[in-house]
Amino acid sequence: MAPVEKKFVLTHIAKDISSLKEEGWRYSKLEKHFGVFWKVKVSRKTDYLSLYLHCLHPKNEGSWSIQVSFNLKLLSVTGKTTDLTSKRRFINKSSSWGWPEFMKWEEMEKDYMIDGDVIIEAHFLASQSSEFKYLFFEYAKEQPEIILNDVDSKDFHYFLECLYGEDSIDEETVAGILKIADICNAKIPLQKCEQFLIRDSGKTFKEKLQLANRFKLDKLKNECLSKINTAAEIRSVLMCNLNGMDPSVVGALLQKTLSLIPFT
């Protein structure tokens, strides 16, 4: 199945680039995409214009990485463009990647500078599934085939939309997205689905707790338990095969049941 490509674009007008000193640099404004901050770095190295994509490591993250396919492009008012494309894995720290000799400075001044400024675009596609990154990078030489057994193509489509920032989660799609996100260890779709189930879903407590148990959604489990307070609500959850339920949920609900029994 062909992947659904989702790209975003950073556009930066590097002001008064003609005054940039040797080894000097300029940054575009920060933009946040896929939970990560990005900016374009422009510098001058001897007789060349240098262009880089700069990725800022998210705060409060431990082991972290993101795969990026990106294209840096210079634009001119005549429609002429020059671009270079690369693939890069940013891992565990903020870093830059690009071309120190993107273009001769003289050529840039002649063909691309407009009143001292240049227009730069960065087009790129990123993936945050740790399982996908592991396969693509650690075993790239073996060219592995990613096999997702018993996965509906529509669910995979919705998962990709969710991964790349689109609002694809609803009552019908959430279970399928959770299933694939769990297989691929894709943290952001898992978090988005859990937040939907907590804040917006109209599913029953029983349905939510089943999903929480299956996909280890502790926040969802605790939220449900905090809201189950009546005998009818407890009964609606416990009227099922208890063998498939989280023992901690069963214990918490039985404790709530005891608290509802009047003692004389």
PDB file of C-alpha atoms in Angstrom:
ATOM      1  CA  MET A   1       0.000   0.000   0.000  1.00  0.00           C
ATOM      2  CA  ALA A   2       1.440   3.381  -1.027  1.00  0.00           C
ATOM      3  CA  PRO A   3       2.034   5.779   1.876  1.00  0.00           C
ATOM      4  CA  VAL A   4      -0.046   8.918   2.228  1.00  0.00           C
ATOM      5  CA  GLU A   5       2.431  11.798   1.972  1.00  0.00           C
ATOM      6  CA  LYS A   6       1.838  14.845   4.141  1.00  0.00           C
ATOM      7  CA  LYS A   7       4.250  17.737   3.736  1.00  0.00           C
ATOM      8  CA  PHE A   8       4.558  21.128   5.358  1.00  0.00           C
ATOM      9  CA  VAL A   9       6.500  24.152   4.191  1.00  0.00           C
ATOM     10  CA  LEU A  10       8.613  26.774   5.946  1.00  0.00           C
ATOM     11  CA  THR A  11       8.995  30.022   3.995  1.00  0.00           C
ATOM     12  CA  HIS A  12      11.694  32.469   5.056  1.00  0.00           C
ATOM     13  CA  ILE A  13      12.692  35.835   3.604  1.00  0.00           C
ATOM     14  CA  ALA A  14      16.310  36.392   4.627  1.00  0.00           C
ATOM     15  CA  LYS A  15      16.496  40.174   4.988  1.00  0.00           C
ATOM     16  CA  ASP A  16      19.544  42.184   3.883  1.00  0.00           C
ATOM     17  CA  ILE A  17      21.456  39.029   3.089  1.00  0.00           C
ATOM     18  CA  SER A  18      24.057  41.085   1.213  1.00  0.00           C
ATOM     19  CA  SER A  19      25.359  42.417   4.559  1.00  0.00           C
ATOM     20  CA  LEU A  20      25.940  38.936   5.999  1.00  0.00           C
ATOM     21  CA  LYS A  21      29.548  38.621   7.165  1.00  0.00           C
ATOM     22  CA  GLU A  22      31.872  35.668   6.657  1.00  0.00           C
ATOM     23  CA  GLU A  23      30.778  32.829   8.993  1.00  0.00           C
ATOM     24  CA  GLY A  24      27.788  34.962   9.993  1.00  0.00           C
ATOM     25  CA  TRP A  25      24.340  33.397  10.178  1.00  0.00           C
ATOM     26  CA  ARG A  26      20.604  34.182  10.279  1.00  0.00           C
ATOM     27  CA  TYR A  27      17.655  32.095  11.505  1.00  0.00           C
ATOM     28  CA  SER A  28      14.029  32.087  10.419  1.00  0.00           C
ATOM     29  CA  LYS A  29      11.275  32.251  13.035  1.00  0.00           C
ATOM     30  CA  LEU A  30      10.525  29.048  14.926  1.00  0.00           C
ATOM     31  CA  GLU A  31       7.583  26.990  13.672  1.00  0.00           C
ATOM     32  CA  LYS A  32       6.109  23.973  15.428  1.00  0.00           C
ATOM     33  CA  HIS A  33       5.139  20.885  13.410  1.00  0.00           C
ATOM     34  CA  PHE A  34       4.558  17.343  14.708  1.00  0.00           C
ATOM     35  CA  GLY A  35       5.338  18.568  18.216  1.00  0.00           C
ATOM     36  CA  VAL A  36       8.848  19.713  17.194  1.00  0.00           C
ATOM     37  CA  PHE A  37      10.237  23.215  16.569  1.00  0.00           C
ATOM     38  CA  TRP A  38      11.948  23.908  13.236  1.00  0.00           C
ATOM     39  CA  LYS A  39      13.771  26.819  11.619  1.00  0.00           C
ATOM     40  CA  VAL A  40      15.936  27.525   8.584  1.00  0.00           C
ATOM     41  CA  LYS A  41      19.538  28.633   9.108  1.00  0.00           C
ATOM     42  CA  VAL A  42      21.303  30.816   6.523  1.00  0.00           C
ATOM     43  CA  SER A  43      25.021  31.543   6.661  1.00  0.00           C
ATOM     44  CA  ARG A  44      27.983  32.568   4.539  1.00  0.00           C
ATOM     45  CA  LYS A  45      31.049  30.375   4.135  1.00  0.00           C
ATOM     46  CA  THR A  46      33.857  31.916   2.085  1.00  0.00           C
ATOM     47  CA  ASP A  47      32.295  32.426  -1.368  1.00  0.00           C
ATOM     48  CA  TYR A  48      29.210  30.274  -0.768  1.00  0.00           C
ATOM     49  CA  LEU A  49      25.693  30.631   0.565  1.00  0.00           C
ATOM     50  CA  SER A  50      25.046  27.922   3.187  1.00  0.00           C
ATOM     51  CA  LEU A  51      21.571  26.604   3.986  1.00  0.00           C
ATOM     52  CA  TYR A  52      20.564  24.318   6.860  1.00  0.00           C
ATOM     53  CA  LEU A  53      17.451  22.898   8.454  1.00  0.00           C
ATOM     54  CA  HIS A  54      17.593  23.289  12.246  1.00  0.00           C
ATOM     55  CA  CYS A  55      15.664  20.958  14.563  1.00  0.00           C
ATOM     56  CA  LEU A  56      15.169  21.769  18.248  1.00  0.00           C
ATOM     57  CA  HIS A  57      15.001  18.839  20.645  1.00  0.00           C
ATOM     58  CA  PRO A  58      11.650  18.829  22.525  1.00  0.00           C
ATOM     59  CA  LYS A  59      11.885  19.655  26.219  1.00  0.00           C
ATOM     60  CA  ASN A  60      11.228  16.928  28.781  1.00  0.00           C
ATOM     61  CA  GLU A  61      11.894  14.186  26.237  1.00  0.00           C
ATOM     62  CA  GLY A  62      14.287  11.353  26.961  1.00  0.00           C
ATOM     63  CA  SER A  63      15.450   9.152  24.111  1.00  0.00           C
ATOM     64  CA  TRP A  64      14.035  10.880  21.049  1.00  0.00           C
ATOM     65  CA  SER A  65      14.434  10.978  17.281  1.00  0.00           C
ATOM     66  CA  ILE A  66      12.589  12.061  14.162  1.00  0.00           C
ATOM     67  CA  GLN A  67      13.095  11.089  10.520  1.00  0.00           C
ATOM     68  CA  VAL A  68      12.952  13.920   7.992  1.00  0.00           C
ATOM     69  CA  SER A  69      12.979  14.060   4.208  1.00  0.00           C
ATOM     70  CA  PHE A  70      13.514  17.701   3.294  1.00  0.00           C
ATOM     71  CA  ASN A  71      14.121  19.960   0.327  1.00  0.00           C
ATOM     72  CA  LEU A  72      15.704  23.422   0.663  1.00  0.00           C
ATOM     73  CA  LYS A  73      14.945  25.767  -2.191  1.00  0.00           C
ATOM     74  CA  LEU A  74      15.915  29.282  -3.333  1.00  0.00           C
ATOM     75  CA  LEU A  75      13.251  31.220  -5.260  1.00  0.00           C
ATOM     76  CA  SER A  76      13.587  34.121  -7.677  1.00  0.00           C
ATOM     77  CA  VAL A  77      11.021  36.599  -9.024  1.00  0.00           C
ATOM     78  CA  THR A  78      11.685  35.254 -12.528  1.00  0.00           C
ATOM     79  CA  GLY A  79      10.483  31.801 -11.498  1.00  0.00           C
ATOM     80  CA  LYS A  80      13.955  30.289 -11.453  1.00  0.00           C
ATOM     81  CA  THR A  81      14.624  27.911  -8.544  1.00  0.00           C
ATOM     82  CA  THR A  82      17.551  25.948  -7.156  1.00  0.00           C
ATOM     83  CA  ASP A  83      17.011  23.181  -4.634  1.00  0.00           C
ATOM     84  CA  LEU A  84      18.720  20.240  -2.940  1.00  0.00           C
ATOM     85  CA  THR A  85      17.083  17.289  -1.179  1.00  0.00           C
ATOM     86  CA  SER A  86      18.257  15.142   1.703  1.00  0.00           C
ATOM     87  CA  LYS A  87      17.105  12.640   4.325  1.00  0.00           C
ATOM     88  CA  ARG A  88      18.195  13.007   7.912  1.00  0.00           C
ATOM     89  CA  ARG A  89      17.534  11.506  11.319  1.00  0.00           C
ATOM     90  CA  PHE A  90      17.678  14.038  14.154  1.00  0.00           C
ATOM     91  CA  ILE A  91      18.292  12.255  17.440  1.00  0.00           C
ATOM     92  CA  ASN A  92      18.466  13.182  21.131  1.00  0.00           C
ATOM     93  CA  LYS A  93      19.640  16.785  20.720  1.00  0.00           C
ATOM     94  CA  SER A  94      19.073  19.974  18.746  1.00  0.00           C
ATOM     95  CA  SER A  95      21.096  19.992  15.537  1.00  0.00           C
ATOM     96  CA  SER A  96      21.363  21.334  11.988  1.00  0.00           C
ATOM     97  CA  TRP A  97      21.758  19.559   8.685  1.00  0.00           C
ATOM     98  CA  GLY A  98      22.206  21.034   5.246  1.00  0.00           C
ATOM     99  CA  TRP A  99      24.728  22.271   2.704  1.00  0.00           C
ATOM    100  CA  PRO A 100      27.707  24.526   3.541  1.00  0.00           C
ATOM    101  CA  GLU A 101      28.195  25.152  -0.205  1.00  0.00           C
ATOM    102  CA  PHE A 102      24.598  25.353  -1.347  1.00  0.00           C
ATOM    103  CA  MET A 103      25.355  27.974  -4.025  1.00  0.00           C
ATOM    104  CA  LYS A 104      28.110  30.338  -5.073  1.00  0.00           C
ATOM    105  CA  TRP A 105      27.554  33.661  -3.303  1.00  0.00           C
ATOM    106  CA  GLU A 106      28.066  35.539  -6.560  1.00  0.00           C
ATOM    107  CA  GLU A 107      25.428  33.432  -8.340  1.00  0.00           C
ATOM    108  CA  MET A 108      22.994  33.984  -5.482  1.00  0.00           C
ATOM    109  CA  GLU A 109      23.473  37.755  -5.676  1.00  0.00           C
ATOM    110  CA  LYS A 110      23.037  37.788  -9.439  1.00  0.00           C
ATOM    111  CA  ASP A 111      20.036  35.468  -9.872  1.00  0.00           C
ATOM    112  CA  TYR A 112      18.177  35.338  -6.544  1.00  0.00           C
ATOM    113  CA  MET A 113      18.741  38.476  -4.499  1.00  0.00           C
ATOM    114  CA  ILE A 114      15.816  40.925  -4.523  1.00  0.00           C
ATOM    115  CA  ASP A 115      16.588  44.328  -2.982  1.00  0.00           C
ATOM    116  CA  GLY A 116      19.161  42.641  -0.762  1.00  0.00           C
ATOM    117  CA  ASP A 117      16.817  39.805   0.321  1.00  0.00           C
ATOM    118  CA  VAL A 118      16.459  36.148  -0.714  1.00  0.00           C
ATOM    119  CA  ILE A 119      13.420  33.872  -0.454  1.00  0.00           C
ATOM    120  CA  ILE A 120      13.976  30.379   0.959  1.00  0.00           C
ATOM    121  CA  GLU A 121      11.515  27.506   1.214  1.00  0.00           C
ATOM    122  CA  ALA A 122      11.910  24.254   3.144  1.00  0.00           C
ATOM    123  CA  HIS A 123       9.580  21.433   2.128  1.00  0.00           C
ATOM    124  CA  PHE A 124       9.603  18.359   4.289  1.00  0.00           C
ATOM    125  CA  LEU A 125       7.892  15.236   5.526  1.00  0.00           C
ATOM    126  CA  ALA A 126       8.521  13.744   8.969  1.00  0.00           C
ATOM    127  CA  SER A 127       7.633  10.541  10.797  1.00  0.00           C
ATOM    128  CA  GLN A 128       7.578   9.975  14.552  1.00  0.00           C
ATOM    129  CA  SER A 129       6.859   6.253  14.714  1.00  0.00           C
ATOM    130  CA  SER A 130       9.791   4.729  16.587  1.00  0.00           C
ATOM    131  CA  GLU A 131       9.087   1.327  15.041  1.00  0.00           C
ATOM    132  CA  PHE A 132       9.192   2.785  11.514  1.00  0.00           C
ATOM    133  CA  LYS A 133      12.405   4.699  12.297  1.00  0.00           C
ATOM    134  CA  TYR A 134      14.012   1.555  13.690  1.00  0.00           C
ATOM    135  CA  LEU A 135      13.208  -0.424  10.558  1.00  0.00           C
ATOM    136  CA  PHE A 136      14.164   2.329   8.124  1.00  0.00           C
ATOM    137  CA  PHE A 137      17.472   3.233   9.733  1.00  0.00           C
ATOM    138  CA  GLU A 138      18.831   0.275  11.657  1.00  0.00           C
ATOM    139  CA  TYR A 139      18.080  -2.253   8.924  1.00  0.00           C
ATOM    140  CA  ALA A 140      18.064  -0.055   5.824  1.00  0.00           C
ATOM    141  CA  LYS A 141      20.710  -2.197   4.121  1.00  0.00           C
ATOM    142  CA  GLU A 142      18.510  -5.269   4.390  1.00  0.00           C
ATOM    143  CA  GLN A 143      15.524  -3.400   2.879  1.00  0.00           C
ATOM    144  CA  PRO A 144      12.973  -4.994   5.199  1.00  0.00           C
ATOM    145  CA  GLU A 145       9.305  -5.284   4.435  1.00  0.00           C
ATOM    146  CA  ILE A 146       7.032  -3.831   7.097  1.00  0.00           C
ATOM    147  CA  ILE A 147       4.190  -6.306   7.671  1.00  0.00           C
ATOM    148  CA  LEU A 148       1.105  -5.208   9.563  1.00  0.00           C
ATOM    149  CA  ASN A 149      -0.984  -8.325   9.992  1.00  0.00           C
ATOM    150  CA  ASP A 150      -4.765  -8.097  10.260  1.00  0.00           C
ATOM    151  CA  VAL A 151      -4.828  -4.332   9.651  1.00  0.00           C
ATOM    152  CA  ASP A 152      -7.595  -2.637   7.675  1.00  0.00           C
ATOM    153  CA  SER A 153      -6.330  -0.293   4.928  1.00  0.00           C
ATOM    154  CA  LYS A 154      -8.796   2.407   6.016  1.00  0.00           C
ATOM    155  CA  ASP A 155      -7.483   2.231   9.576  1.00  0.00           C
ATOM    156  CA  PHE A 156      -3.928   2.620   8.281  1.00  0.00           C
ATOM    157  CA  HIS A 157      -4.993   5.636   6.213  1.00  0.00           C
ATOM    158  CA  TYR A 158      -6.554   7.278   9.295  1.00  0.00           C
ATOM    159  CA  PHE A 159      -3.422   6.434  11.318  1.00  0.00           C
ATOM    160  CA  LEU A 160      -1.218   8.237   8.776  1.00  0.00           C
ATOM    161  CA  GLU A 161      -3.518  11.262   8.797  1.00  0.00           C
ATOM    162  CA  CYS A 162      -3.301  11.359  12.584  1.00  0.00           C
ATOM    163  CA  LEU A 163       0.487  10.922  12.494  1.00  0.00           C
ATOM    164  CA  TYR A 164       0.892  13.885  10.149  1.00  0.00           C
ATOM    165  CA  GLY A 165      -1.306  16.285  12.045  1.00  0.00           C
ATOM    166  CA  GLU A 166      -4.807  15.914  10.574  1.00  0.00           C
ATOM    167  CA  ASP A 167      -7.956  15.509  12.676  1.00  0.00           C
ATOM    168  CA  SER A 168      -8.908  11.935  11.784  1.00  0.00           C
ATOM    169  CA  ILE A 169      -9.958  10.610  15.213  1.00  0.00           C
ATOM    170  CA  ASP A 170     -13.636   9.991  15.897  1.00  0.00           C
ATOM    171  CA  GLU A 171     -15.861   7.308  17.441  1.00  0.00           C
ATOM    172  CA  GLU A 172     -15.518   5.082  14.370  1.00  0.00           C
ATOM    173  CA  THR A 173     -11.769   5.405  13.774  1.00  0.00           C
ATOM    174  CA  VAL A 174     -10.250   5.604  17.261  1.00  0.00           C
ATOM    175  CA  ALA A 175      -9.976   1.844  17.893  1.00  0.00           C
ATOM    176  CA  GLY A 176      -8.319   1.168  14.525  1.00  0.00           C
ATOM    177  CA  ILE A 177      -5.843   4.038  14.962  1.00  0.00           C
ATOM    178  CA  LEU A 178      -4.987   2.810  18.462  1.00  0.00           C
ATOM    179  CA  LYS A 179      -4.335  -0.702  17.145  1.00  0.00           C
ATOM    180  CA  ILE A 180      -1.808   0.453  14.521  1.00  0.00           C
ATOM    181  CA  ALA A 181      -0.241   3.083  16.788  1.00  0.00           C
ATOM    182  CA  ASP A 182       0.335   0.363  19.396  1.00  0.00           C
ATOM    183  CA  ILE A 183       1.951  -1.968  16.837  1.00  0.00           C
ATOM    184  CA  CYS A 184       4.205   0.834  15.552  1.00  0.00           C
ATOM    185  CA  ASN A 185       4.903   2.330  18.977  1.00  0.00           C
ATOM    186  CA  ALA A 186       3.792   5.727  17.644  1.00  0.00           C
ATOM    187  CA  LYS A 187       3.518   7.847  20.787  1.00  0.00           C
ATOM    188  CA  ILE A 188       1.754  10.924  19.410  1.00  0.00           C
ATOM    189  CA  PRO A 189      -1.229   9.077  17.824  1.00  0.00           C
ATOM    190  CA  LEU A 190      -1.600   7.064  21.048  1.00  0.00           C
ATOM    191  CA  GLN A 191      -1.723  10.269  23.081  1.00  0.00           C
ATOM    192  CA  LYS A 192      -4.181  11.918  20.687  1.00  0.00           C
ATOM    193  CA  CYS A 193      -6.523   8.925  20.829  1.00  0.00           C
ATOM    194  CA  GLU A 194      -6.359   8.829  24.611  1.00  0.00           C
ATOM    195  CA  GLN A 195      -7.192  12.533  24.830  1.00  0.00           C
ATOM    196  CA  PHE A 196     -10.138  12.063  22.481  1.00  0.00           C
ATOM    197  CA  LEU A 197     -11.494   9.215  24.608  1.00  0.00           C
ATOM    198  CA  ILE A 198     -11.120  11.299  27.767  1.00  0.00           C
ATOM    199  CA  ARG A 199     -12.512  14.597  26.498  1.00  0.00           C
ATOM    200  CA  ASP A 200     -14.820  14.001  23.545  1.00  0.00           C
ATOM    201  CA  SER A 201     -15.890  10.384  23.206  1.00  0.00           C
ATOM    202  CA  GLY A 202     -19.408   9.239  23.998  1.00  0.00           C
ATOM    203  CA  LYS A 203     -18.379   5.612  24.425  1.00  0.00           C
ATOM    204  CA  THR A 204     -19.521   3.825  27.565  1.00  0.00           C
ATOM    205  CA  PHE A 205     -17.282   3.378  30.590  1.00  0.00           C
ATOM    206  CA  LYS A 206     -17.092  -0.316  29.739  1.00  0.00           C
ATOM    207  CA  GLU A 207     -15.889   0.384  26.180  1.00  0.00           C
ATOM    208  CA  LYS A 208     -13.362   2.958  27.320  1.00  0.00           C
ATOM    209  CA  LEU A 209     -11.945   0.685  30.025  1.00  0.00           C
ATOM    210  CA  GLN A 210     -11.613  -2.166  27.530  1.00  0.00           C
ATOM    211  CA  LEU A 211      -9.572   0.104  25.235  1.00  0.00           C
ATOM    212  CA  ALA A 212      -7.554   1.401  28.186  1.00  0.00           C
ATOM    213  CA  ASN A 213      -6.674  -2.162  29.209  1.00  0.00           C
ATOM    214  CA  ARG A 214      -5.853  -3.305  25.676  1.00  0.00           C
ATOM    215  CA  PHE A 215      -3.581  -0.364  24.849  1.00  0.00           C
ATOM    216  CA  LYS A 216      -2.281   0.489  28.343  1.00  0.00           C
ATOM    217  CA  LEU A 217      -3.912   3.927  28.501  1.00  0.00           C
ATOM    218  CA  ASP A 218      -3.482   4.697  32.188  1.00  0.00           C
ATOM    219  CA  LYS A 219      -4.817   8.254  32.047  1.00  0.00           C
ATOM    220  CA  LEU A 220      -8.025   7.029  30.425  1.00  0.00           C
ATOM    221  CA  LYS A 221      -8.379   4.241  32.984  1.00  0.00           C
ATOM    222  CA  ASN A 222      -7.948   6.614  35.919  1.00  0.00           C
ATOM    223  CA  GLU A 223     -10.342   9.151  34.420  1.00  0.00           C
ATOM    224  CA  CYS A 224     -13.048   6.517  34.011  1.00  0.00           C
ATOM    225  CA  LEU A 225     -12.578   5.184  37.538  1.00  0.00           C
ATOM    226  CA  SER A 226     -12.855   8.702  38.965  1.00  0.00           C
ATOM    227  CA  LYS A 227     -16.232   9.180  37.258  1.00  0.00           C
ATOM    228  CA  ILE A 228     -17.819   5.796  38.068  1.00  0.00           C
ATOM    229  CA  ASN A 229     -19.696   6.425  41.299  1.00  0.00           C
ATOM    230  CA  THR A 230     -23.132   4.786  41.194  1.00  0.00           C
ATOM    231  CA  ALA A 231     -24.183   1.165  41.522  1.00  0.00           C
ATOM    232  CA  ALA A 232     -25.669   1.240  37.995  1.00  0.00           C
ATOM    233  CA  GLU A 233     -22.401   2.507  36.511  1.00  0.00           C
ATOM    234  CA  ILE A 234     -20.388  -0.142  38.352  1.00  0.00           C
ATOM    235  CA  ARG A 235     -22.820  -2.861  37.245  1.00  0.00           C
ATOM    236  CA  SER A 236     -22.599  -1.733  33.593  1.00  0.00           C
ATOM    237  CA  VAL A 237     -18.832  -2.285  33.637  1.00  0.00           C
ATOM    238  CA  LEU A 238     -18.701  -5.500  35.645  1.00  0.00           C
ATOM    239  CA  MET A 239     -21.419  -7.288  33.628  1.00  0.00           C
ATOM    240  CA  CYS A 240     -18.902  -8.916  31.301  1.00  0.00           C
ATOM    241  CA  ASN A 241     -16.187 -11.547  31.333  1.00  0.00           C
ATOM    242  CA  LEU A 242     -13.999 -10.416  34.224  1.00  0.00           C
ATOM    243  CA  ASN A 243     -11.149 -12.631  33.029  1.00  0.00           C
ATOM    244  CA  GLY A 244     -10.416 -10.099  30.276  1.00  0.00           C
ATOM    245  CA  MET A 245     -10.458  -7.068  32.523  1.00  0.00           C
ATOM    246  CA  ASP A 246      -7.600  -5.254  34.198  1.00  0.00           C
ATOM    247  CA  PRO A 247      -7.429  -6.674  37.751  1.00  0.00           C
ATOM    248  CA  SER A 248      -6.734  -3.191  39.138  1.00  0.00           C
ATOM    249  CA  VAL A 249      -9.992  -1.953  37.577  1.00  0.00           C
ATOM    250  CA  VAL A 250     -11.977  -4.863  39.011  1.00  0.00           C
ATOM    251  CA  GLY A 251     -10.449  -4.259  42.440  1.00  0.00           C
ATOM    252  CA  ALA A 252     -11.180  -0.521  42.326  1.00  0.00           C
ATOM    253  CA  LEU A 253     -14.797  -1.088  41.289  1.00  0.00           C
ATOM    254  CA  LEU A 254     -15.370  -3.718  43.975  1.00  0.00           C
ATOM    255  CA  GLN A 255     -13.977  -1.274  46.517  1.00  0.00           C
ATOM    256  CA  LYS A 256     -16.419   1.356  45.276  1.00  0.00           C
ATOM    257  CA  THR A 257     -19.221  -1.213  45.607  1.00  0.00           C
ATOM    258  CA  LEU A 258     -18.339  -1.822  49.253  1.00  0.00           C
ATOM    259  CA  SER A 259     -18.417   1.924  49.912  1.00  0.00           C
ATOM    260  CA  LEU A 260     -22.019   2.035  48.636  1.00  0.00           C
ATOM    261  CA  ILE A 261     -23.247  -0.709  51.003  1.00  0.00           C
ATOM    262  CA  PRO A 262     -24.802   0.819  54.120  1.00  0.00           C
ATOM    263  CA  PHE A 263     -23.507  -0.631  57.387  1.00  0.00           C
ATOM    264  CA  THR A 264     -25.603  -0.644  60.539  1.00  0.00           C
TER     265      THR A 264
END
